[in-house]
Amino acid sequence: MTAPTRPSRTLHITTAVLPLAGWTVHAVVMHRRLAAAGRDPLTGALRRDGFTARAQRLVDRHDDTAVLIADLDHFKQLNDRLGHTPGDSALAAVAARLMEWAGPRGVVGRLGGDEFAVATRISPRHRDLRIEQLGHLLALPVPIEGEPVHVGVSVGAATAHVTGTADLSALLRTADTAMYAGKHTGIPVQARPGDPAAPSVNGRRAGRPGTSTHAIRSAA
Protein backbone atom coordinates (compact mmCIF):
# COMPACT_ATOMS: atom_id res chain seq x y z
CA MET A 1 0.00 0.00 0.00
CA THR A 2 3.00 2.29 -0.08
CA ALA A 3 3.12 2.57 -3.88
CA PRO A 4 0.37 5.25 -4.17
CA THR A 5 2.40 7.64 -2.03
CA ARG A 6 5.32 7.73 -4.45
CA PRO A 7 3.77 10.08 -7.04
CA SER A 8 2.97 12.68 -4.37
CA ARG A 9 6.53 12.50 -3.02
CA THR A 10 7.90 12.88 -6.53
CA LEU A 11 5.58 15.82 -7.16
CA HIS A 12 6.69 17.44 -3.91
CA ILE A 13 10.36 17.15 -4.85
CA THR A 14 9.77 18.52 -8.34
CA THR A 15 7.83 21.49 -6.95
CA ALA A 16 10.63 22.25 -4.52
CA VAL A 17 13.08 22.50 -7.39
CA LEU A 18 10.97 24.88 -9.46
CA PRO A 19 11.78 28.12 -7.60
CA LEU A 20 15.52 27.55 -8.01
CA ALA A 21 15.11 26.80 -11.70
CA GLY A 22 12.87 29.83 -12.03
CA TRP A 23 15.47 32.11 -10.45
CA THR A 24 18.16 30.65 -12.70
CA VAL A 25 16.10 31.41 -15.80
CA HIS A 26 15.32 34.89 -14.44
CA ALA A 27 19.03 35.59 -13.91
CA VAL A 28 19.88 34.48 -17.44
CA VAL A 29 17.10 36.62 -18.92
CA MET A 30 18.18 39.67 -16.91
CA HIS A 31 21.82 39.14 -17.94
CA ARG A 32 20.80 39.08 -21.61
CA ARG A 33 18.58 42.14 -21.26
CA LEU A 34 21.33 44.15 -19.58
CA ALA A 35 23.85 43.09 -22.22
CA ALA A 36 21.43 44.02 -25.01
CA ALA A 37 20.87 47.41 -23.37
CA GLY A 38 24.61 48.09 -23.37
CA ARG A 39 24.92 47.64 -19.63
CA ASP A 40 27.41 45.73 -17.55
CA PRO A 41 25.53 42.63 -16.29
CA LEU A 42 27.31 42.63 -12.91
CA THR A 43 26.69 46.23 -11.87
CA GLY A 44 23.97 47.55 -14.18
CA ALA A 45 26.22 50.47 -15.12
CA LEU A 46 26.60 51.42 -18.77
CA ARG A 47 29.44 49.89 -20.70
CA ARG A 48 32.18 52.18 -21.96
CA ASP A 49 30.72 52.97 -25.39
CA GLY A 50 27.24 53.66 -24.04
CA PHE A 51 28.56 55.83 -21.26
CA THR A 52 30.83 57.79 -23.59
CA ALA A 53 28.01 58.61 -26.01
CA ARG A 54 25.51 59.66 -23.36
CA ALA A 55 28.02 61.54 -21.20
CA GLN A 56 29.32 63.52 -24.18
CA ARG A 57 25.76 64.55 -25.09
CA LEU A 58 25.18 65.65 -21.50
CA VAL A 59 28.37 67.71 -21.47
CA ASP A 60 27.57 69.26 -24.86
CA ARG A 61 24.09 70.34 -23.81
CA HIS A 62 24.68 71.47 -20.23
CA ASP A 63 27.69 73.45 -19.07
CA ASP A 64 26.98 72.58 -15.43
CA THR A 65 27.78 68.90 -16.02
CA ALA A 66 30.38 67.38 -13.73
CA VAL A 67 32.40 64.34 -14.82
CA LEU A 68 33.78 62.05 -12.14
CA ILE A 69 36.10 59.06 -11.96
CA ALA A 70 35.66 56.60 -9.08
CA ASP A 71 38.17 53.85 -8.35
CA LEU A 72 38.03 51.23 -5.60
CA ASP A 73 41.03 51.25 -3.26
CA HIS A 74 42.98 48.01 -2.74
CA PHE A 75 40.41 46.05 -4.74
CA LYS A 76 42.84 43.26 -5.61
CA GLN A 77 43.62 42.75 -1.93
CA LEU A 78 39.89 42.63 -1.17
CA ASN A 79 39.45 39.92 -3.81
CA ASP A 80 42.45 37.99 -2.48
CA ARG A 81 41.21 38.23 1.10
CA LEU A 82 37.48 37.61 0.67
CA GLY A 83 37.17 36.00 -2.77
CA HIS A 84 35.70 37.07 -6.09
CA THR A 85 32.04 36.77 -5.11
CA PRO A 86 32.37 39.32 -2.27
CA GLY A 87 34.44 41.44 -4.65
CA ASP A 88 31.59 41.38 -7.15
CA SER A 89 29.20 42.39 -4.37
CA ALA A 90 31.43 45.37 -3.57
CA LEU A 91 31.48 46.47 -7.21
CA ALA A 92 27.70 46.18 -7.48
CA ALA A 93 27.19 48.15 -4.25
CA VAL A 94 29.51 50.97 -5.34
CA ALA A 95 27.79 51.16 -8.75
CA ALA A 96 24.37 51.30 -7.08
CA ARG A 97 25.49 54.17 -4.85
CA LEU A 98 26.94 56.07 -7.78
CA MET A 99 23.68 55.67 -9.71
CA GLU A 100 21.65 56.74 -6.69
CA TRP A 101 23.80 59.84 -6.32
CA ALA A 102 23.81 60.72 -10.04
CA GLY A 103 20.04 60.52 -10.21
CA PRO A 104 17.81 59.67 -13.18
CA ARG A 105 19.31 62.39 -15.40
CA GLY A 106 22.91 61.34 -14.74
CA VAL A 107 24.86 58.48 -16.33
CA VAL A 108 27.20 55.96 -14.73
CA GLY A 109 29.57 53.71 -16.65
CA ARG A 110 31.91 50.91 -15.72
CA LEU A 111 35.09 51.66 -17.65
CA GLY A 112 36.81 48.44 -16.63
CA GLY A 113 37.70 46.41 -13.57
CA ASP A 114 37.07 48.53 -10.48
CA GLU A 115 36.91 51.85 -12.35
CA PHE A 116 33.68 53.80 -12.84
CA ALA A 117 32.81 57.12 -14.45
CA VAL A 118 29.89 59.44 -13.77
CA ALA A 119 28.42 62.42 -15.61
CA THR A 120 25.64 64.44 -14.03
CA ARG A 121 24.42 68.00 -13.82
CA ILE A 122 25.26 69.89 -10.63
CA SER A 123 24.58 73.55 -9.97
CA PRO A 124 27.94 75.29 -9.35
CA ARG A 125 26.73 76.68 -6.03
CA HIS A 126 25.80 73.17 -4.84
CA ARG A 127 28.75 71.32 -6.35
CA ASP A 128 30.97 71.24 -3.24
CA LEU A 129 28.12 69.97 -1.07
CA ARG A 130 26.95 67.36 -3.58
CA ILE A 131 30.42 65.92 -4.08
CA GLU A 132 30.99 65.89 -0.33
CA GLN A 133 27.72 63.96 0.02
CA LEU A 134 29.00 61.41 -2.49
CA GLY A 135 32.10 60.91 -0.37
CA HIS A 136 29.95 60.20 2.68
CA LEU A 137 27.73 57.82 0.72
CA LEU A 138 30.66 55.80 -0.61
CA ALA A 139 32.25 55.65 2.85
CA LEU A 140 29.33 53.66 4.25
CA PRO A 141 30.20 49.98 4.89
CA VAL A 142 29.07 47.49 2.27
CA PRO A 143 27.16 44.46 3.60
CA ILE A 144 28.99 41.39 2.30
CA GLU A 145 27.86 37.94 3.40
CA GLY A 146 26.08 39.47 6.36
CA GLU A 147 29.06 41.49 7.57
CA PRO A 148 29.75 45.22 7.09
CA VAL A 149 32.93 45.69 5.05
CA HIS A 150 34.64 49.02 4.46
CA VAL A 151 35.35 49.49 0.75
CA GLY A 152 37.50 52.53 0.07
CA VAL A 153 36.63 54.50 -3.05
CA SER A 154 38.72 57.35 -4.46
CA VAL A 155 36.90 60.01 -6.48
CA GLY A 156 38.02 62.84 -8.74
CA ALA A 157 35.78 65.40 -10.42
CA ALA A 158 36.16 67.86 -13.29
CA THR A 159 34.01 70.34 -15.20
CA ALA A 160 34.33 72.13 -18.52
CA HIS A 161 35.00 75.33 -16.56
CA VAL A 162 38.20 73.72 -15.28
CA THR A 163 39.40 72.08 -18.49
CA GLY A 164 38.30 74.88 -20.80
CA THR A 165 36.75 72.32 -23.12
CA ALA A 166 33.62 70.17 -23.32
CA ASP A 167 35.64 67.24 -24.70
CA LEU A 168 34.76 64.21 -22.59
CA SER A 169 38.20 62.63 -22.95
CA ALA A 170 39.82 65.76 -21.50
CA LEU A 171 37.31 65.84 -18.65
CA LEU A 172 37.97 62.18 -17.83
CA ARG A 173 41.74 62.74 -17.85
CA THR A 174 41.44 65.72 -15.53
CA ALA A 175 39.05 63.90 -13.19
CA ASP A 176 41.42 60.92 -13.17
CA THR A 177 44.34 63.14 -12.15
CA ALA A 178 42.24 64.67 -9.36
CA MET A 179 41.22 61.21 -8.20
CA TYR A 180 44.85 60.11 -7.89
CA ALA A 181 45.66 63.26 -5.92
CA GLY A 182 43.26 62.08 -3.23
CA LYS A 183 43.91 58.34 -3.55
CA HIS A 184 43.23 56.37 -0.35
CA THR A 185 42.09 59.46 1.58
CA GLY A 186 38.36 58.83 1.21
CA ILE A 187 37.90 62.49 0.28
CA PRO A 188 36.70 63.33 -3.25
CA VAL A 189 38.97 65.80 -5.02
CA GLN A 190 37.75 68.43 -7.47
CA ALA A 191 40.11 69.55 -10.20
CA ARG A 192 40.97 73.25 -10.24
CA PRO A 193 41.93 75.48 -13.17
CA GLY A 194 45.56 74.92 -14.09
CA ASP A 195 45.73 71.37 -12.72
CA PRO A 196 47.64 69.04 -15.07
CA ALA A 197 45.95 66.12 -16.77
CA ALA A 198 47.49 62.65 -16.75
CA PRO A 199 48.70 61.10 -20.04
CA SER A 200 45.99 58.78 -21.24
CA VAL A 201 44.83 56.33 -23.88
CA ASN A 202 41.17 56.65 -24.91
CA GLY A 203 40.47 58.82 -21.88
CA ARG A 204 42.03 56.43 -19.35
CA ARG A 205 45.26 56.85 -17.45
CA ALA A 206 48.12 55.21 -19.35
CA GLY A 207 49.09 51.96 -17.68
CA ARG A 208 45.59 50.92 -16.67
CA PRO A 209 44.42 47.55 -18.03
CA GLY A 210 43.39 47.93 -21.66
CA THR A 211 45.38 51.11 -22.31
CA SER A 212 48.49 49.55 -23.83
CA THR A 213 49.25 51.37 -27.09
CA HIS A 214 50.92 48.20 -28.34
CA ALA A 215 47.73 46.22 -27.74
CA ILE A 216 45.67 48.87 -29.51
CA ARG A 217 47.98 48.85 -32.54
CA SER A 218 47.89 45.05 -32.62
CA ALA A 219 44.10 45.05 -32.56
CA ALA A 220 43.85 47.60 -35.36
Tab-separated table of C-alpha atoms in Angstrom:
chain	number	residue	atom	x	y	z
A	1	MET	CA	0.000	0.000	0.000
A	2	THR	CA	3.001	2.289	-0.079
A	3	ALA	CA	3.123	2.571	-3.876
A	4	PRO	CA	0.367	5.247	-4.165
A	5	THR	CA	2.397	7.643	-2.026
A	6	ARG	CA	5.322	7.733	-4.451
A	7	PRO	CA	3.770	10.080	-7.036
A	8	SER	CA	2.972	12.677	-4.370
A	9	ARG	CA	6.530	12.496	-3.015
A	10	THR	CA	7.899	12.878	-6.531
A	11	LEU	CA	5.578	15.817	-7.160
A	12	HIS	CA	6.693	17.442	-3.909
A	13	ILE	CA	10.363	17.151	-4.850
A	14	THR	CA	9.768	18.519	-8.340
A	15	THR	CA	7.830	21.487	-6.953
A	16	ALA	CA	10.630	22.245	-4.523
A	17	VAL	CA	13.084	22.499	-7.390
A	18	LEU	CA	10.969	24.883	-9.464
A	19	PRO	CA	11.778	28.116	-7.595
A	20	LEU	CA	15.518	27.547	-8.006
A	21	ALA	CA	15.108	26.797	-11.697
A	22	GLY	CA	12.871	29.834	-12.032
A	23	TRP	CA	15.468	32.111	-10.453
A	24	THR	CA	18.158	30.653	-12.703
A	25	VAL	CA	16.101	31.412	-15.803
A	26	HIS	CA	15.324	34.886	-14.440
A	27	ALA	CA	19.034	35.589	-13.910
A	28	VAL	CA	19.883	34.481	-17.444
A	29	VAL	CA	17.098	36.624	-18.916
A	30	MET	CA	18.184	39.674	-16.910
A	31	HIS	CA	21.817	39.141	-17.943
A	32	ARG	CA	20.802	39.082	-21.609
A	33	ARG	CA	18.577	42.143	-21.262
A	34	LEU	CA	21.325	44.152	-19.584
A	35	ALA	CA	23.846	43.092	-22.220
A	36	ALA	CA	21.430	44.015	-25.008
A	37	ALA	CA	20.874	47.409	-23.374
A	38	GLY	CA	24.605	48.086	-23.375
A	39	ARG	CA	24.920	47.642	-19.626
A	40	ASP	CA	27.411	45.728	-17.546
A	41	PRO	CA	25.532	42.633	-16.286
A	42	LEU	CA	27.311	42.630	-12.909
A	43	THR	CA	26.691	46.234	-11.870
A	44	GLY	CA	23.969	47.547	-14.177
A	45	ALA	CA	26.220	50.473	-15.121
A	46	LEU	CA	26.597	51.416	-18.768
A	47	ARG	CA	29.444	49.888	-20.700
A	48	ARG	CA	32.185	52.179	-21.955
A	49	ASP	CA	30.715	52.972	-25.394
A	50	GLY	CA	27.236	53.658	-24.043
A	51	PHE	CA	28.564	55.833	-21.260
A	52	THR	CA	30.835	57.793	-23.585
A	53	ALA	CA	28.014	58.612	-26.013
A	54	ARG	CA	25.514	59.663	-23.358
A	55	ALA	CA	28.023	61.537	-21.203
A	56	GLN	CA	29.316	63.522	-24.178
A	57	ARG	CA	25.758	64.548	-25.085
A	58	LEU	CA	25.183	65.651	-21.502
A	59	VAL	CA	28.372	67.715	-21.469
A	60	ASP	CA	27.574	69.263	-24.861
A	61	ARG	CA	24.089	70.339	-23.809
A	62	HIS	CA	24.676	71.471	-20.229
A	63	ASP	CA	27.693	73.452	-19.074
A	64	ASP	CA	26.977	72.582	-15.427
A	65	THR	CA	27.778	68.897	-16.024
A	66	ALA	CA	30.382	67.382	-13.731
A	67	VAL	CA	32.403	64.341	-14.820
A	68	LEU	CA	33.784	62.048	-12.138
A	69	ILE	CA	36.097	59.057	-11.959
A	70	ALA	CA	35.656	56.597	-9.084
A	71	ASP	CA	38.168	53.854	-8.351
A	72	LEU	CA	38.027	51.232	-5.597
A	73	ASP	CA	41.027	51.246	-3.257
A	74	HIS	CA	42.975	48.007	-2.740
A	75	PHE	CA	40.408	46.051	-4.741
A	76	LYS	CA	42.840	43.261	-5.612
A	77	GLN	CA	43.615	42.748	-1.932
A	78	LEU	CA	39.886	42.626	-1.172
A	79	ASN	CA	39.452	39.916	-3.812
A	80	ASP	CA	42.446	37.993	-2.485
A	81	ARG	CA	41.206	38.231	1.102
A	82	LEU	CA	37.478	37.606	0.666
A	83	GLY	CA	37.166	36.001	-2.771
A	84	HIS	CA	35.697	37.066	-6.091
A	85	THR	CA	32.042	36.769	-5.109
A	86	PRO	CA	32.366	39.317	-2.269
A	87	GLY	CA	34.440	41.436	-4.646
A	88	ASP	CA	31.594	41.378	-7.154
A	89	SER	CA	29.202	42.393	-4.372
A	90	ALA	CA	31.430	45.367	-3.567
A	91	LEU	CA	31.475	46.472	-7.214
A	92	ALA	CA	27.695	46.179	-7.480
A	93	ALA	CA	27.191	48.149	-4.250
A	94	VAL	CA	29.506	50.966	-5.345
A	95	ALA	CA	27.791	51.164	-8.749
A	96	ALA	CA	24.369	51.302	-7.079
A	97	ARG	CA	25.489	54.173	-4.852
A	98	LEU	CA	26.942	56.075	-7.785
A	99	MET	CA	23.683	55.668	-9.712
A	100	GLU	CA	21.649	56.737	-6.693
A	101	TRP	CA	23.800	59.845	-6.319
A	102	ALA	CA	23.815	60.718	-10.040
A	103	GLY	CA	20.038	60.519	-10.215
A	104	PRO	CA	17.810	59.673	-13.181
A	105	ARG	CA	19.309	62.389	-15.398
A	106	GLY	CA	22.910	61.339	-14.735
A	107	VAL	CA	24.859	58.484	-16.326
A	108	VAL	CA	27.198	55.956	-14.727
A	109	GLY	CA	29.568	53.711	-16.645
A	110	ARG	CA	31.912	50.914	-15.723
A	111	LEU	CA	35.086	51.656	-17.646
A	112	GLY	CA	36.807	48.442	-16.634
A	113	GLY	CA	37.703	46.411	-13.572
A	114	ASP	CA	37.074	48.532	-10.479
A	115	GLU	CA	36.908	51.845	-12.346
A	116	PHE	CA	33.683	53.801	-12.844
A	117	ALA	CA	32.807	57.123	-14.453
A	118	VAL	CA	29.886	59.441	-13.774
A	119	ALA	CA	28.424	62.424	-15.606
A	120	THR	CA	25.641	64.443	-14.032
A	121	ARG	CA	24.420	68.005	-13.825
A	122	ILE	CA	25.259	69.889	-10.625
A	123	SER	CA	24.578	73.546	-9.975
A	124	PRO	CA	27.936	75.292	-9.354
A	125	ARG	CA	26.730	76.682	-6.028
A	126	HIS	CA	25.799	73.175	-4.842
A	127	ARG	CA	28.755	71.317	-6.346
A	128	ASP	CA	30.969	71.243	-3.241
A	129	LEU	CA	28.120	69.973	-1.073
A	130	ARG	CA	26.949	67.357	-3.579
A	131	ILE	CA	30.418	65.917	-4.078
A	132	GLU	CA	30.989	65.888	-0.326
A	133	GLN	CA	27.719	63.960	0.024
A	134	LEU	CA	28.996	61.414	-2.489
A	135	GLY	CA	32.103	60.909	-0.375
A	136	HIS	CA	29.951	60.200	2.684
A	137	LEU	CA	27.727	57.816	0.718
A	138	LEU	CA	30.664	55.797	-0.612
A	139	ALA	CA	32.254	55.655	2.852
A	140	LEU	CA	29.330	53.657	4.254
A	141	PRO	CA	30.197	49.982	4.889
A	142	VAL	CA	29.070	47.492	2.272
A	143	PRO	CA	27.158	44.457	3.596
A	144	ILE	CA	28.994	41.392	2.295
A	145	GLU	CA	27.860	37.936	3.399
A	146	GLY	CA	26.084	39.467	6.362
A	147	GLU	CA	29.063	41.487	7.567
A	148	PRO	CA	29.754	45.221	7.090
A	149	VAL	CA	32.934	45.690	5.049
A	150	HIS	CA	34.642	49.022	4.459
A	151	VAL	CA	35.346	49.486	0.750
A	152	GLY	CA	37.498	52.528	0.069
A	153	VAL	CA	36.627	54.497	-3.053
A	154	SER	CA	38.715	57.349	-4.459
A	155	VAL	CA	36.896	60.009	-6.485
A	156	GLY	CA	38.022	62.841	-8.737
A	157	ALA	CA	35.776	65.401	-10.423
A	158	ALA	CA	36.164	67.859	-13.289
A	159	THR	CA	34.012	70.344	-15.201
A	160	ALA	CA	34.330	72.134	-18.518
A	161	HIS	CA	34.996	75.329	-16.558
A	162	VAL	CA	38.203	73.718	-15.275
A	163	THR	CA	39.396	72.077	-18.488
A	164	GLY	CA	38.305	74.875	-20.805
A	165	THR	CA	36.746	72.315	-23.124
A	166	ALA	CA	33.624	70.166	-23.322
A	167	ASP	CA	35.644	67.239	-24.696
A	168	LEU	CA	34.758	64.213	-22.591
A	169	SER	CA	38.195	62.627	-22.952
A	170	ALA	CA	39.817	65.765	-21.499
A	171	LEU	CA	37.312	65.839	-18.650
A	172	LEU	CA	37.972	62.181	-17.827
A	173	ARG	CA	41.736	62.740	-17.850
A	174	THR	CA	41.444	65.723	-15.530
A	175	ALA	CA	39.049	63.897	-13.192
A	176	ASP	CA	41.417	60.920	-13.174
A	177	THR	CA	44.335	63.144	-12.148
A	178	ALA	CA	42.243	64.674	-9.356
A	179	MET	CA	41.222	61.205	-8.205
A	180	TYR	CA	44.845	60.108	-7.892
A	181	ALA	CA	45.661	63.262	-5.925
A	182	GLY	CA	43.263	62.077	-3.226
A	183	LYS	CA	43.913	58.341	-3.553
A	184	HIS	CA	43.230	56.366	-0.353
A	185	THR	CA	42.088	59.464	1.581
A	186	GLY	CA	38.358	58.826	1.205
A	187	ILE	CA	37.903	62.495	0.279
A	188	PRO	CA	36.699	63.326	-3.253
A	189	VAL	CA	38.974	65.805	-5.019
A	190	GLN	CA	37.751	68.430	-7.466
A	191	ALA	CA	40.105	69.553	-10.200
A	192	ARG	CA	40.971	73.247	-10.242
A	193	PRO	CA	41.933	75.483	-13.172
A	194	GLY	CA	45.562	74.917	-14.087
A	195	ASP	CA	45.734	71.372	-12.720
A	196	PRO	CA	47.641	69.037	-15.070
A	197	ALA	CA	45.949	66.116	-16.773
A	198	ALA	CA	47.490	62.654	-16.754
A	199	PRO	CA	48.700	61.104	-20.042
A	200	SER	CA	45.989	58.778	-21.245
A	201	VAL	CA	44.832	56.335	-23.881
A	202	ASN	CA	41.168	56.655	-24.912
A	203	GLY	CA	40.474	58.816	-21.877
A	204	ARG	CA	42.035	56.426	-19.350
A	205	ARG	CA	45.257	56.846	-17.445
A	206	ALA	CA	48.123	55.209	-19.351
A	207	GLY	CA	49.093	51.961	-17.679
A	208	ARG	CA	45.593	50.921	-16.672
A	209	PRO	CA	44.425	47.550	-18.032
A	210	GLY	CA	43.391	47.926	-21.659
A	211	THR	CA	45.378	51.111	-22.306
A	212	SER	CA	48.486	49.554	-23.827
A	213	THR	CA	49.254	51.371	-27.086
A	214	HIS	CA	50.925	48.195	-28.336
A	215	ALA	CA	47.726	46.218	-27.738
A	216	ILE	CA	45.672	48.875	-29.508
A	217	ARG	CA	47.979	48.855	-32.538
A	218	SER	CA	47.890	45.053	-32.617
A	219	ALA	CA	44.099	45.047	-32.561
A	220	ALA	CA	43.852	47.598	-35.364
